[in-house]
PDB file of C-alpha atoms in Angstrom:
ATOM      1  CA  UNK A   1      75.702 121.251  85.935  1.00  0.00           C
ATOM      2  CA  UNK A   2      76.987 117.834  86.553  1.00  0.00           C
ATOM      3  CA  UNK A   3      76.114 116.550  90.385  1.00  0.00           C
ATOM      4  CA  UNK A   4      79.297 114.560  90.457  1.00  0.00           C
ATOM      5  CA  UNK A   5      82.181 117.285  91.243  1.00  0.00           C
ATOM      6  CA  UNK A   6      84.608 118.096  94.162  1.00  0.00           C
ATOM      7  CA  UNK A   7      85.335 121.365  95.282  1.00  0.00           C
ATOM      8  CA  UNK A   8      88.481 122.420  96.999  1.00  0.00           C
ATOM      9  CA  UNK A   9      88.989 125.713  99.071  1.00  0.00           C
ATOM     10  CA  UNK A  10      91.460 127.350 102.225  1.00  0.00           C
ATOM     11  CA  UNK A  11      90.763 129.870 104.938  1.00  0.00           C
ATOM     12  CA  UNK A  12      92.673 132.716 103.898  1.00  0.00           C
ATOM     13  CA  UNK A  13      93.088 133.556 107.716  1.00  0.00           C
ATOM     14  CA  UNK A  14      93.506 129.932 109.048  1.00  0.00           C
ATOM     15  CA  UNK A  15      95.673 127.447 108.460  1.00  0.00           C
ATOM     16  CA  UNK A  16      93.292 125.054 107.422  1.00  0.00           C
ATOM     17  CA  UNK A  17      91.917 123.297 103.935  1.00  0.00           C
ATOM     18  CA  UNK A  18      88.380 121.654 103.117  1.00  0.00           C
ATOM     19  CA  UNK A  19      86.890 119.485 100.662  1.00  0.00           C
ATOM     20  CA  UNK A  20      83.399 119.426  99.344  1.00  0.00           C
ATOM     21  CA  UNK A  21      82.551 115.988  97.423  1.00  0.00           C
ATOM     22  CA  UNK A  22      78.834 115.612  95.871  1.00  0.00           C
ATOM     23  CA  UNK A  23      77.745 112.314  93.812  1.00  0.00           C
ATOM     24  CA  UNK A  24      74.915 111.532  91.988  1.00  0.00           C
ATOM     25  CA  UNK A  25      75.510 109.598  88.327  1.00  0.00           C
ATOM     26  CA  UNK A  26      78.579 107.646  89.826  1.00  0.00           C
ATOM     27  CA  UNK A  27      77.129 106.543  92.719  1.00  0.00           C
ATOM     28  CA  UNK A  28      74.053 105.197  91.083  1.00  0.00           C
ATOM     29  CA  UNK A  29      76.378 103.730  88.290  1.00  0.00           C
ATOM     30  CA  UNK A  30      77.973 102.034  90.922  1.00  0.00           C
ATOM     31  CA  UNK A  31      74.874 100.725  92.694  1.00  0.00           C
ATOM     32  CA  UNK A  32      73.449  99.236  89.178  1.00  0.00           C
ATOM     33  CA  UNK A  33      75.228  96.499  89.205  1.00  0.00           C
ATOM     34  CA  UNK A  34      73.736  94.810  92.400  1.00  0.00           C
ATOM     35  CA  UNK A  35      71.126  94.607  94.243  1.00  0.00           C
ATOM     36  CA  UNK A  36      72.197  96.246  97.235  1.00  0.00           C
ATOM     37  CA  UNK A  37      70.410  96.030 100.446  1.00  0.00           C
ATOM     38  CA  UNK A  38      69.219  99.805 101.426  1.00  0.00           C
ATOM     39  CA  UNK A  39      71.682 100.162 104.778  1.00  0.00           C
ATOM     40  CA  UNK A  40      74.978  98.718 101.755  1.00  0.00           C
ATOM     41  CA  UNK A  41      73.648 101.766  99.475  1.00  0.00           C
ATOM     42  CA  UNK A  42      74.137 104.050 101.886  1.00  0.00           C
ATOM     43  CA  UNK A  43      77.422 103.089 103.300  1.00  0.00           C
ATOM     44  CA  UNK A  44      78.602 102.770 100.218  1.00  0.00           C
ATOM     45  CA  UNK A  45      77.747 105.993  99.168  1.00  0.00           C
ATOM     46  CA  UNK A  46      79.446 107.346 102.252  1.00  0.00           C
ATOM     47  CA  UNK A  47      82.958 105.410 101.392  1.00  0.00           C
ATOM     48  CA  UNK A  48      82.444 106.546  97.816  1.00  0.00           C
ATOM     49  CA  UNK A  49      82.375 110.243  98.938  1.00  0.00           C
ATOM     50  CA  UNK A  50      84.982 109.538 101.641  1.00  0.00           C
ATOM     51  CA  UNK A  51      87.634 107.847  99.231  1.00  0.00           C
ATOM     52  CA  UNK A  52      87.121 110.952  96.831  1.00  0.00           C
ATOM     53  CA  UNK A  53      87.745 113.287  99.499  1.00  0.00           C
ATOM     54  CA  UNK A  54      90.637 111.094 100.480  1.00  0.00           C
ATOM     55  CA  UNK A  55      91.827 110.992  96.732  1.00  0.00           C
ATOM     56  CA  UNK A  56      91.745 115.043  96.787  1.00  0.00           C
ATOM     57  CA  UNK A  57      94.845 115.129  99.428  1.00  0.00           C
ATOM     58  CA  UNK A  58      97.040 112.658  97.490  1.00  0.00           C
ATOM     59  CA  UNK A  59     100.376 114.890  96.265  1.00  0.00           C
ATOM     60  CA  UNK A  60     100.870 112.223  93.664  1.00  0.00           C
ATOM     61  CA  UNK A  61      99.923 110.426  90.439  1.00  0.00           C
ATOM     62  CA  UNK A  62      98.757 106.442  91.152  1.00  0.00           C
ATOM     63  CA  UNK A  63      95.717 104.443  92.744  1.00  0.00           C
ATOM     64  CA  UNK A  64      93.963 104.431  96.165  1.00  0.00           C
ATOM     65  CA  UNK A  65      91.544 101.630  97.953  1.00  0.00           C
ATOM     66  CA  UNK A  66      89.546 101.904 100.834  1.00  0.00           C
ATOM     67  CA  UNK A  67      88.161  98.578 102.055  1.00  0.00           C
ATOM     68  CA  UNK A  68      85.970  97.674 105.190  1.00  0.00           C
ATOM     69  CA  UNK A  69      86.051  93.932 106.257  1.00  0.00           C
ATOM     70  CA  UNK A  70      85.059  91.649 108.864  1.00  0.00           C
ATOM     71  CA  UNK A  71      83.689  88.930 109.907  1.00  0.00           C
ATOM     72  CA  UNK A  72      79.847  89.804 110.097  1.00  0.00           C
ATOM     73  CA  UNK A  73      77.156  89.732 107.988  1.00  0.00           C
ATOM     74  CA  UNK A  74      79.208  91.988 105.305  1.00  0.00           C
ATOM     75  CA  UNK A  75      82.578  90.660 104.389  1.00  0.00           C
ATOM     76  CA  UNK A  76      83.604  92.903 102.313  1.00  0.00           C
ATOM     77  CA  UNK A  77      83.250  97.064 101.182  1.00  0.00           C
ATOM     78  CA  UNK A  78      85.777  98.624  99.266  1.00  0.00           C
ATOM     79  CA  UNK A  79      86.247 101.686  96.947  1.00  0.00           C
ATOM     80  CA  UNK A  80      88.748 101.726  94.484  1.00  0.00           C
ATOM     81  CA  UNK A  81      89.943 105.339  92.995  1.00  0.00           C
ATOM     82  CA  UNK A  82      92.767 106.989  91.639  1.00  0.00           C
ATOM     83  CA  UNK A  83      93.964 110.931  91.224  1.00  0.00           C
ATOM     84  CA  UNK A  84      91.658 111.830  88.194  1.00  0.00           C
ATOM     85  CA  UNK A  85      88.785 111.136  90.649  1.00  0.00           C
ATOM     86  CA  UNK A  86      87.441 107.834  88.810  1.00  0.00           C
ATOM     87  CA  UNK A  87      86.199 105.389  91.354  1.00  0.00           C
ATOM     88  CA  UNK A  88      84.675 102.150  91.345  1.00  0.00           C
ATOM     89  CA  UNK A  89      83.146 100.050  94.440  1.00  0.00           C
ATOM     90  CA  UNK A  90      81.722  96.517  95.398  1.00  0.00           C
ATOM     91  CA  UNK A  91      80.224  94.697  98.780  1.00  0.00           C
ATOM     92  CA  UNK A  92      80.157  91.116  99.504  1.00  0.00           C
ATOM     93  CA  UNK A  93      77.341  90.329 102.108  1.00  0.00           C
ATOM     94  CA  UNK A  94      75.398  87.610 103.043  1.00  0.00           C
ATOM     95  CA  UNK A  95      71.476  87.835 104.559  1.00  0.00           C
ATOM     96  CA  UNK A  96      69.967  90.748 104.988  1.00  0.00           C
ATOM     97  CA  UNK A  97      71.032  92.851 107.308  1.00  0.00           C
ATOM     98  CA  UNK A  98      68.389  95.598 108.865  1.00  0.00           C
ATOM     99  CA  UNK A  99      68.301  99.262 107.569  1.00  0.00           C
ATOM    100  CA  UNK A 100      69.477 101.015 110.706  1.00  0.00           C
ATOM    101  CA  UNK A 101      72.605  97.932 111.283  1.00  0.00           C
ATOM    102  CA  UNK A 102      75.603  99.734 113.100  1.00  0.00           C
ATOM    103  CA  UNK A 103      79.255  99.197 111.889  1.00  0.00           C
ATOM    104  CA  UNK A 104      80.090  96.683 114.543  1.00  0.00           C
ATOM    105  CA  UNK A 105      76.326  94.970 113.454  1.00  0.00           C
ATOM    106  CA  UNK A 106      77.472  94.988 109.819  1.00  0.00           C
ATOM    107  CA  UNK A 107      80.792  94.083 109.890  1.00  0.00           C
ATOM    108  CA  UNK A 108      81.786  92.359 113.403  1.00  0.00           C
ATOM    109  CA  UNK A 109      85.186  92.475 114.544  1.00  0.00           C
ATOM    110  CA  UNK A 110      86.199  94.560 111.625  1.00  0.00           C
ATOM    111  CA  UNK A 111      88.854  96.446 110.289  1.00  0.00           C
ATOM    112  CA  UNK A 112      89.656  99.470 107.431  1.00  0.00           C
ATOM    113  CA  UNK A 113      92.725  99.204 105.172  1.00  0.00           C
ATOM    114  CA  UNK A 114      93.825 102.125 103.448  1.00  0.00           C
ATOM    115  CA  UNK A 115      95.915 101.318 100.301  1.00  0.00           C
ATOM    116  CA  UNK A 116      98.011 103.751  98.717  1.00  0.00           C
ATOM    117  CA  UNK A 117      99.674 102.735  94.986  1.00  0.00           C
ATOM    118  CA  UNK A 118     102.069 106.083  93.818  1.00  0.00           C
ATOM    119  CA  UNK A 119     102.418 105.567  89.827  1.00  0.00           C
ATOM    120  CA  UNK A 120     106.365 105.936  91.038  1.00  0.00           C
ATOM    121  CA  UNK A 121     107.825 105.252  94.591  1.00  0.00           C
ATOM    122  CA  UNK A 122     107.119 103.105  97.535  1.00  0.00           C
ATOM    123  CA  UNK A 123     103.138 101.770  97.819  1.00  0.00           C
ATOM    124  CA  UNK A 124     102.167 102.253 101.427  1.00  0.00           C
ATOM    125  CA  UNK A 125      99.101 100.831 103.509  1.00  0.00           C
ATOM    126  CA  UNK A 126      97.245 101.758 106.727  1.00  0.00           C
ATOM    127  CA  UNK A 127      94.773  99.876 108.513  1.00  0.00           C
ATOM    128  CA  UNK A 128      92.499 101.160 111.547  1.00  0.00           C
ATOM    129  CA  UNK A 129      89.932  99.397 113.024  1.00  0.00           C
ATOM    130  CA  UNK A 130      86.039  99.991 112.801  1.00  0.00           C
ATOM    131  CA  UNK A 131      85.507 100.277 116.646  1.00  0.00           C
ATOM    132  CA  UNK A 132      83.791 104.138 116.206  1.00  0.00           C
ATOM    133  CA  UNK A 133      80.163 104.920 115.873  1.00  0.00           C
ATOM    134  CA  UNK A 134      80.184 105.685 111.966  1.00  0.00           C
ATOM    135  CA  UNK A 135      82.854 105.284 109.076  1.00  0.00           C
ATOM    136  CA  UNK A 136      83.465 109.465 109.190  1.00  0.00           C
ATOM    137  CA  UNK A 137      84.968 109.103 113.041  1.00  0.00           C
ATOM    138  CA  UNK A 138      86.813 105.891 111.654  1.00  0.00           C
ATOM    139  CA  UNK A 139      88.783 107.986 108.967  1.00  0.00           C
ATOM    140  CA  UNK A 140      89.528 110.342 111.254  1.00  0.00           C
ATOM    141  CA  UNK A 141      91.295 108.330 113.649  1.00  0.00           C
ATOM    142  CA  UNK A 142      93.247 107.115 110.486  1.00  0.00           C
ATOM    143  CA  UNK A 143      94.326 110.507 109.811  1.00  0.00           C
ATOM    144  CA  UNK A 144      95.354 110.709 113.520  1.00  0.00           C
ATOM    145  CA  UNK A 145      97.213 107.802 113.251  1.00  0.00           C
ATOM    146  CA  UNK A 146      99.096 108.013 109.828  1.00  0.00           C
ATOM    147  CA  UNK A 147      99.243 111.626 108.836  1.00  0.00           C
ATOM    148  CA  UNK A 148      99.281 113.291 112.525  1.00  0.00           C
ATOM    149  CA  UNK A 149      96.768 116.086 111.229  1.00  0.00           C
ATOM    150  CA  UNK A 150      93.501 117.404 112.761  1.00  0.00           C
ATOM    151  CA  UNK A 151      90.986 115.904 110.250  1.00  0.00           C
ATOM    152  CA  UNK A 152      87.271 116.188 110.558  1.00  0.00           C
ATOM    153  CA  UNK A 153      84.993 113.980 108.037  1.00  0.00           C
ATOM    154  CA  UNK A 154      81.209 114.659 107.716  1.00  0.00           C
ATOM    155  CA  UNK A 155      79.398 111.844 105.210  1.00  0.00           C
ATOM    156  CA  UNK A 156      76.159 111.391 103.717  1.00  0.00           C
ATOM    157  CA  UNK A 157      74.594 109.070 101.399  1.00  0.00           C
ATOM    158  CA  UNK A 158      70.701 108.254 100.733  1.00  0.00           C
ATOM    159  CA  UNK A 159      70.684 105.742  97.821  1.00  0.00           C
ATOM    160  CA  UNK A 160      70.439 108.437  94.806  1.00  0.00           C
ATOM    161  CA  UNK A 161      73.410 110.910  96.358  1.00  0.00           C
ATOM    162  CA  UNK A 162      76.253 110.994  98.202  1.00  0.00           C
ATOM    163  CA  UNK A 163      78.076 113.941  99.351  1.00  0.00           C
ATOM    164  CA  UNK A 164      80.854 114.473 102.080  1.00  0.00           C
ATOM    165  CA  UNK A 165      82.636 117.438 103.194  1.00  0.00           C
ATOM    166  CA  UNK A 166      86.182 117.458 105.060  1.00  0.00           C
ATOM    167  CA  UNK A 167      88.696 120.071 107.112  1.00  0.00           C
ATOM    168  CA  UNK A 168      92.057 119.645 107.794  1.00  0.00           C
ATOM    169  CA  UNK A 169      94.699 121.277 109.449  1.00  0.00           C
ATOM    170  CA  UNK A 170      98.054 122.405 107.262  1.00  0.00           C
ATOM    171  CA  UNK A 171     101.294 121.801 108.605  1.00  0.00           C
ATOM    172  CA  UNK A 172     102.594 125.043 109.884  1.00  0.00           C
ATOM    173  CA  UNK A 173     104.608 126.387 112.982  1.00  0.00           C
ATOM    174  CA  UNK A 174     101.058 128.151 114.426  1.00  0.00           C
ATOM    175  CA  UNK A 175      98.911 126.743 116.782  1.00  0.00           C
ATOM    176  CA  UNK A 176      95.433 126.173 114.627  1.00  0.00           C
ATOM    177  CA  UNK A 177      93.602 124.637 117.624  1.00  0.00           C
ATOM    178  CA  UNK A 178      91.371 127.199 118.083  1.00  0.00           C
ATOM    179  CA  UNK A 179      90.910 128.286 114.215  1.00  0.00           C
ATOM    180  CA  UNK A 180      90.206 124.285 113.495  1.00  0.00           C
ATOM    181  CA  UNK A 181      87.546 123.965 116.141  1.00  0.00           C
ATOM    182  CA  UNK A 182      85.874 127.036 115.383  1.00  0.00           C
ATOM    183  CA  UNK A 183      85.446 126.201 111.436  1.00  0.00           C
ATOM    184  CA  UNK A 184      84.804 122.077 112.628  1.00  0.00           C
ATOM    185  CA  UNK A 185      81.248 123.763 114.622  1.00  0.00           C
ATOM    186  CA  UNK A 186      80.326 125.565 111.551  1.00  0.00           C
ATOM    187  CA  UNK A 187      81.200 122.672 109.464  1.00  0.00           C
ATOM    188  CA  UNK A 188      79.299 120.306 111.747  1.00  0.00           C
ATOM    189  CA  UNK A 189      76.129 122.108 111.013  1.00  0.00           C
ATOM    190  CA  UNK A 190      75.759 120.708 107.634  1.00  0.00           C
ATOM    191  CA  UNK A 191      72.882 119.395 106.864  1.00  0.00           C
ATOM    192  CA  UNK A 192      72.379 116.063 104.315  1.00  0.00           C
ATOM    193  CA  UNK A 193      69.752 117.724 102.404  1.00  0.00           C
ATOM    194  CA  UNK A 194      72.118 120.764 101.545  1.00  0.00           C
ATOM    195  CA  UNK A 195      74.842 119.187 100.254  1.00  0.00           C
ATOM    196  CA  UNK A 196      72.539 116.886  98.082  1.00  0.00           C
ATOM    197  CA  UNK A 197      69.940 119.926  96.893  1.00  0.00           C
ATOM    198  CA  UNK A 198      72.289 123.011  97.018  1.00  0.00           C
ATOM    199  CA  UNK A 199      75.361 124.165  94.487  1.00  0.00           C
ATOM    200  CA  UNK A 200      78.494 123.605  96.581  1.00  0.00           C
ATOM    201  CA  UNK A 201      79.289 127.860  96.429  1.00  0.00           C
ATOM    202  CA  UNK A 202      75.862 127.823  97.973  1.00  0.00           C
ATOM    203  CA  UNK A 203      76.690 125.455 100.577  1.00  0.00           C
ATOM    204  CA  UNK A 204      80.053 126.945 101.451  1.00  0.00           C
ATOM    205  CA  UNK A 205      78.439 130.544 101.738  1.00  0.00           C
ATOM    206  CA  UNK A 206      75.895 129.544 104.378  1.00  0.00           C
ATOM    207  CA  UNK A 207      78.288 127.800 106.588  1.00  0.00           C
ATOM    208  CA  UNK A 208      81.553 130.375 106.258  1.00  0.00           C
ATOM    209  CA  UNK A 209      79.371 133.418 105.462  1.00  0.00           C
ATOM    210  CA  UNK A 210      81.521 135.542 107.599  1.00  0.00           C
ATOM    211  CA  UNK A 211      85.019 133.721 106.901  1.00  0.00           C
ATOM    212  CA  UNK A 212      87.311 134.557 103.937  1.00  0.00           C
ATOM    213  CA  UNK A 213      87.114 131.524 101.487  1.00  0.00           C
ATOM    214  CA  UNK A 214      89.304 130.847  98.456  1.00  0.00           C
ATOM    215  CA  UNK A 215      87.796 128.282  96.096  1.00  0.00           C
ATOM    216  CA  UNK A 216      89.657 126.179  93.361  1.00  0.00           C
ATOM    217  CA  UNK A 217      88.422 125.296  90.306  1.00  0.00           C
ATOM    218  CA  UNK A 218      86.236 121.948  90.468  1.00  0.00           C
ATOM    219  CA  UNK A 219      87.216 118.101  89.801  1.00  0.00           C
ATOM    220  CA  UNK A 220      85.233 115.884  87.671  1.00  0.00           C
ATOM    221  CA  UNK A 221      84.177 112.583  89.698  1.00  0.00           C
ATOM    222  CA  UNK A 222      83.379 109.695  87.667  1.00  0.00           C
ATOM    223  CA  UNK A 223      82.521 106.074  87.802  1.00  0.00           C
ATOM    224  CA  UNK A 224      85.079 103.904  86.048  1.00  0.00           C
ATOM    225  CA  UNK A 225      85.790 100.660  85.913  1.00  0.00           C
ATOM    226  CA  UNK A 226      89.224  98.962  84.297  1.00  0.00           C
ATOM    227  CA  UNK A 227      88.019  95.863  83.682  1.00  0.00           C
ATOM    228  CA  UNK A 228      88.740  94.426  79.998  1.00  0.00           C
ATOM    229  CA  UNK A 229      88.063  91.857  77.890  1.00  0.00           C
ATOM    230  CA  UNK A 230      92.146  92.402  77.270  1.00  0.00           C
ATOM    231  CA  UNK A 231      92.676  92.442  81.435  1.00  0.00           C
ATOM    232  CA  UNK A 232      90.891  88.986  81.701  1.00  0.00           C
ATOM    233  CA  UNK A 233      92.477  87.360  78.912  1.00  0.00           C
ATOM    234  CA  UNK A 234      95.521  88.220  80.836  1.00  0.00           C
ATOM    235  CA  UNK A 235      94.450  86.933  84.122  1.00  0.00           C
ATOM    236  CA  UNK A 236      93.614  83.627  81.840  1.00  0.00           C
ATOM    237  CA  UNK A 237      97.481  83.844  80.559  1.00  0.00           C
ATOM    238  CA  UNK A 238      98.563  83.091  84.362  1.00  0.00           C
ATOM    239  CA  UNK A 239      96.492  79.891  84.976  1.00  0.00           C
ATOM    240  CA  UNK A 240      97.616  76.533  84.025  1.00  0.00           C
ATOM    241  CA  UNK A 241      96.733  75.543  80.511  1.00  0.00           C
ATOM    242  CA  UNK A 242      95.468  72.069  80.899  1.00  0.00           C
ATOM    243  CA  UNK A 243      93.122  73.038  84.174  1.00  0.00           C
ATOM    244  CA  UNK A 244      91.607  75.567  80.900  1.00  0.00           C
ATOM    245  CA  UNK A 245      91.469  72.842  78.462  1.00  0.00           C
ATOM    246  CA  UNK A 246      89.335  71.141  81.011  1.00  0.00           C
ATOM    247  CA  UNK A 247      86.964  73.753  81.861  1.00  0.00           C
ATOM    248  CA  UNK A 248      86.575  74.184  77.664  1.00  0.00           C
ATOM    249  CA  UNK A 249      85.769  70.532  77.523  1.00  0.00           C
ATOM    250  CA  UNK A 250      83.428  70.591  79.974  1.00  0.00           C
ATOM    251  CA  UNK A 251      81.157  73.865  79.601  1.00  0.00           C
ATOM    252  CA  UNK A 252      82.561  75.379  76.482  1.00  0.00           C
ATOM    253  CA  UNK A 253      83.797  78.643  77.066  1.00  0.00           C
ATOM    254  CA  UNK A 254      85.569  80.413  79.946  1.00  0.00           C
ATOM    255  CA  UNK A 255      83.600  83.061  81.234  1.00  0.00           C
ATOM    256  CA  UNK A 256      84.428  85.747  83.593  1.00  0.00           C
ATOM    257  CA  UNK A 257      82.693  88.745  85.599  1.00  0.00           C
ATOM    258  CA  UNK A 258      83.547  91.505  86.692  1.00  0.00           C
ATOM    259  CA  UNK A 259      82.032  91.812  90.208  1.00  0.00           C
ATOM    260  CA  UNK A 260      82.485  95.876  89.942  1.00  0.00           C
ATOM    261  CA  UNK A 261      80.094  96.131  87.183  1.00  0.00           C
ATOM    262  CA  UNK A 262      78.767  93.266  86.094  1.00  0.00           C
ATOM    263  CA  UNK A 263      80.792  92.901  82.770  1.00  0.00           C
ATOM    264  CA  UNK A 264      80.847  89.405  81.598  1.00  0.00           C
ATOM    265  CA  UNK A 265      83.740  88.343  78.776  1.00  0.00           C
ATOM    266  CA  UNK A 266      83.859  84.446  77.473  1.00  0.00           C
ATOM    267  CA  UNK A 267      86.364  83.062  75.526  1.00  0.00           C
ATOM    268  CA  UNK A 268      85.743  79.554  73.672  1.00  0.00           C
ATOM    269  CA  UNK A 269      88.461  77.637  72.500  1.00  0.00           C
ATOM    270  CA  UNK A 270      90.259  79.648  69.407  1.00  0.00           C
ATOM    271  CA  UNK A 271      90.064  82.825  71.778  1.00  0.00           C
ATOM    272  CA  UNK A 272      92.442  80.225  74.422  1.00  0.00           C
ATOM    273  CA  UNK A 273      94.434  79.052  72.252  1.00  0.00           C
ATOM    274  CA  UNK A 274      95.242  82.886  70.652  1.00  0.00           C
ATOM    275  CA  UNK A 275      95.855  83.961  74.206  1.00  0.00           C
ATOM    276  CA  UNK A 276      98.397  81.095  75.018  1.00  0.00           C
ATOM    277  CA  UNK A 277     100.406  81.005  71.543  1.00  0.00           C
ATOM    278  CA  UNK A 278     100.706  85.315  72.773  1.00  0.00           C
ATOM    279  CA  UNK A 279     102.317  83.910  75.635  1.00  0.00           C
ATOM    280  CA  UNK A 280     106.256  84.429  75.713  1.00  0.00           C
ATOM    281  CA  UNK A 281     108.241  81.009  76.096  1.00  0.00           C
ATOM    282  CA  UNK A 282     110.160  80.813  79.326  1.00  0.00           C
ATOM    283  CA  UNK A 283     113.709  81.649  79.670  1.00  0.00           C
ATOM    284  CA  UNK A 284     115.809  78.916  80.177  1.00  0.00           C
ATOM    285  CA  UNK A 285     118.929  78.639  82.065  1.00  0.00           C
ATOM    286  CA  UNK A 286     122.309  78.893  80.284  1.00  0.00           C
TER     287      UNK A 286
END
């Protein structure tokens, strides 16, 4: 059974949903492309399982990006997904920063935007700042912030899996305080090495053994990246032509990478000069 799958259930007597995200094959797909430093594998491992999770309580059809910066050693970590659960991810850092760096070590004074892109309606951002011990606390105070639910976060990630498990309360007229904090201690004694060895019915079982569960059917999570050869000759459509021309007489070809996954497209002269005679003339004014 494939490793890479989220699981959604509810408390049938609580007001309150969870999310169970495991990652194997995408999350090494996503870590081929670089050569990550061990402390950036894990982290992003953890963001990779968090922006799933986060994916799973979007109501609507479109995009989402989570993305760390700062202005420390790492510039730059960011997950992008969308509602069929394929996700792609890149860091930018410089040095090498130690195994066991903190968030404040790793990023400085840094900061989390959450992007939001509906297919149809209004996009919508939130940014919180990475002042809490770990990235799990961080999204929580996010969902404090923007959504006004009780959200807990758990997240793991060890190089070769990622998993991450979250609870939330649903908007009802009842108070859930005490139902939330009681299934947050049981969650809380999850351990890494569960959620990366066990199946997640398994998992779910041992923690809410004595609490009635309802499980949905599981989501695929893949690694996918929407780079193109027909997506850069677009972003080549947008630049002047003659700084092109240049850049063809001196080296040849215009090449360009794909810093997700490494995907390199070139296009010599003929391929330029197909991609500007595609290019609509401008309207002119009447």
């Amino acid at each position: 059974m494939s490793k890479d799958i989220l699981h959604r259930y509810l408390f049938d007597n609580a007001d309150v949903r969870g999310e169970l995200v495991q990652l194997e094959q995408s999350y090494q797909q996503m870590l081929a492309a670089h050569a990550y430093p061990k402390v950036l594998q894990t982290l992003l491992g953890q963001l990779m399982a968090a922006t799933s999770l986060l994916t799973a309580t979007l109501k609507f059809s479109g995009d989402i990006s989570v993305q760390l910066q700062g202005d420390g050693p790492v510039s730059l970590a960011v997950i992008n997904g969308n509602n069929l659960q394929q996700l792609r991810g890149v860091a930018r850092w410089s040095g090498e920063p130690s195994d066991d760096a903190s968030l404040e070590q790793l990023f400085g004074k840094g900061y989390m935007v959450i992007t939001l892109t509906p297919d149809q309606g209004e996009r919508y951002q939130g940014v919180v700042a990475l002042d809490k011990a770990d990235l799990a606390a961080c999204l929580e105070d996010y969902f404090t912030q923007s959504e006004q639910l009780p959200t807990r976060i758990w997240l793991f990630a060890d190089g070769k899996q990622a998993a991450g498990m979250l609870l939330q309360v649903l908007p009802s007229e009842s108070d859930h305080a005490e139902d939330f904090d009681h299934l947050s201690q049981l969650t809380a004694t999850v351990k890494a090495t569960e959620l990366f060895d066990l199946e997640a019915e398994e998992v779910l079982h041992r923690l809410y053994h004595q609490e009635e569960v309802r499980l949905f059917d599981p989501i695929e999570v893949s690694f996918k990246c929407s780079c193109s050869r027909e997506r850069s000759a677009a972003a080549i459509r947008t630049l002047d032509k003659a700084e092109i021309d240049a850049i063809l007489a001196e080296e040849g070809k215009i090449r360009m990478d794909c810093e997700y996954c490494n995907s390199r497209y070139a296009f010599d002269s003929i391929d330029v000069e197909g991609i500007f005679a595609d290019t609509p003339a401008p309207a002119t004014k009447q």
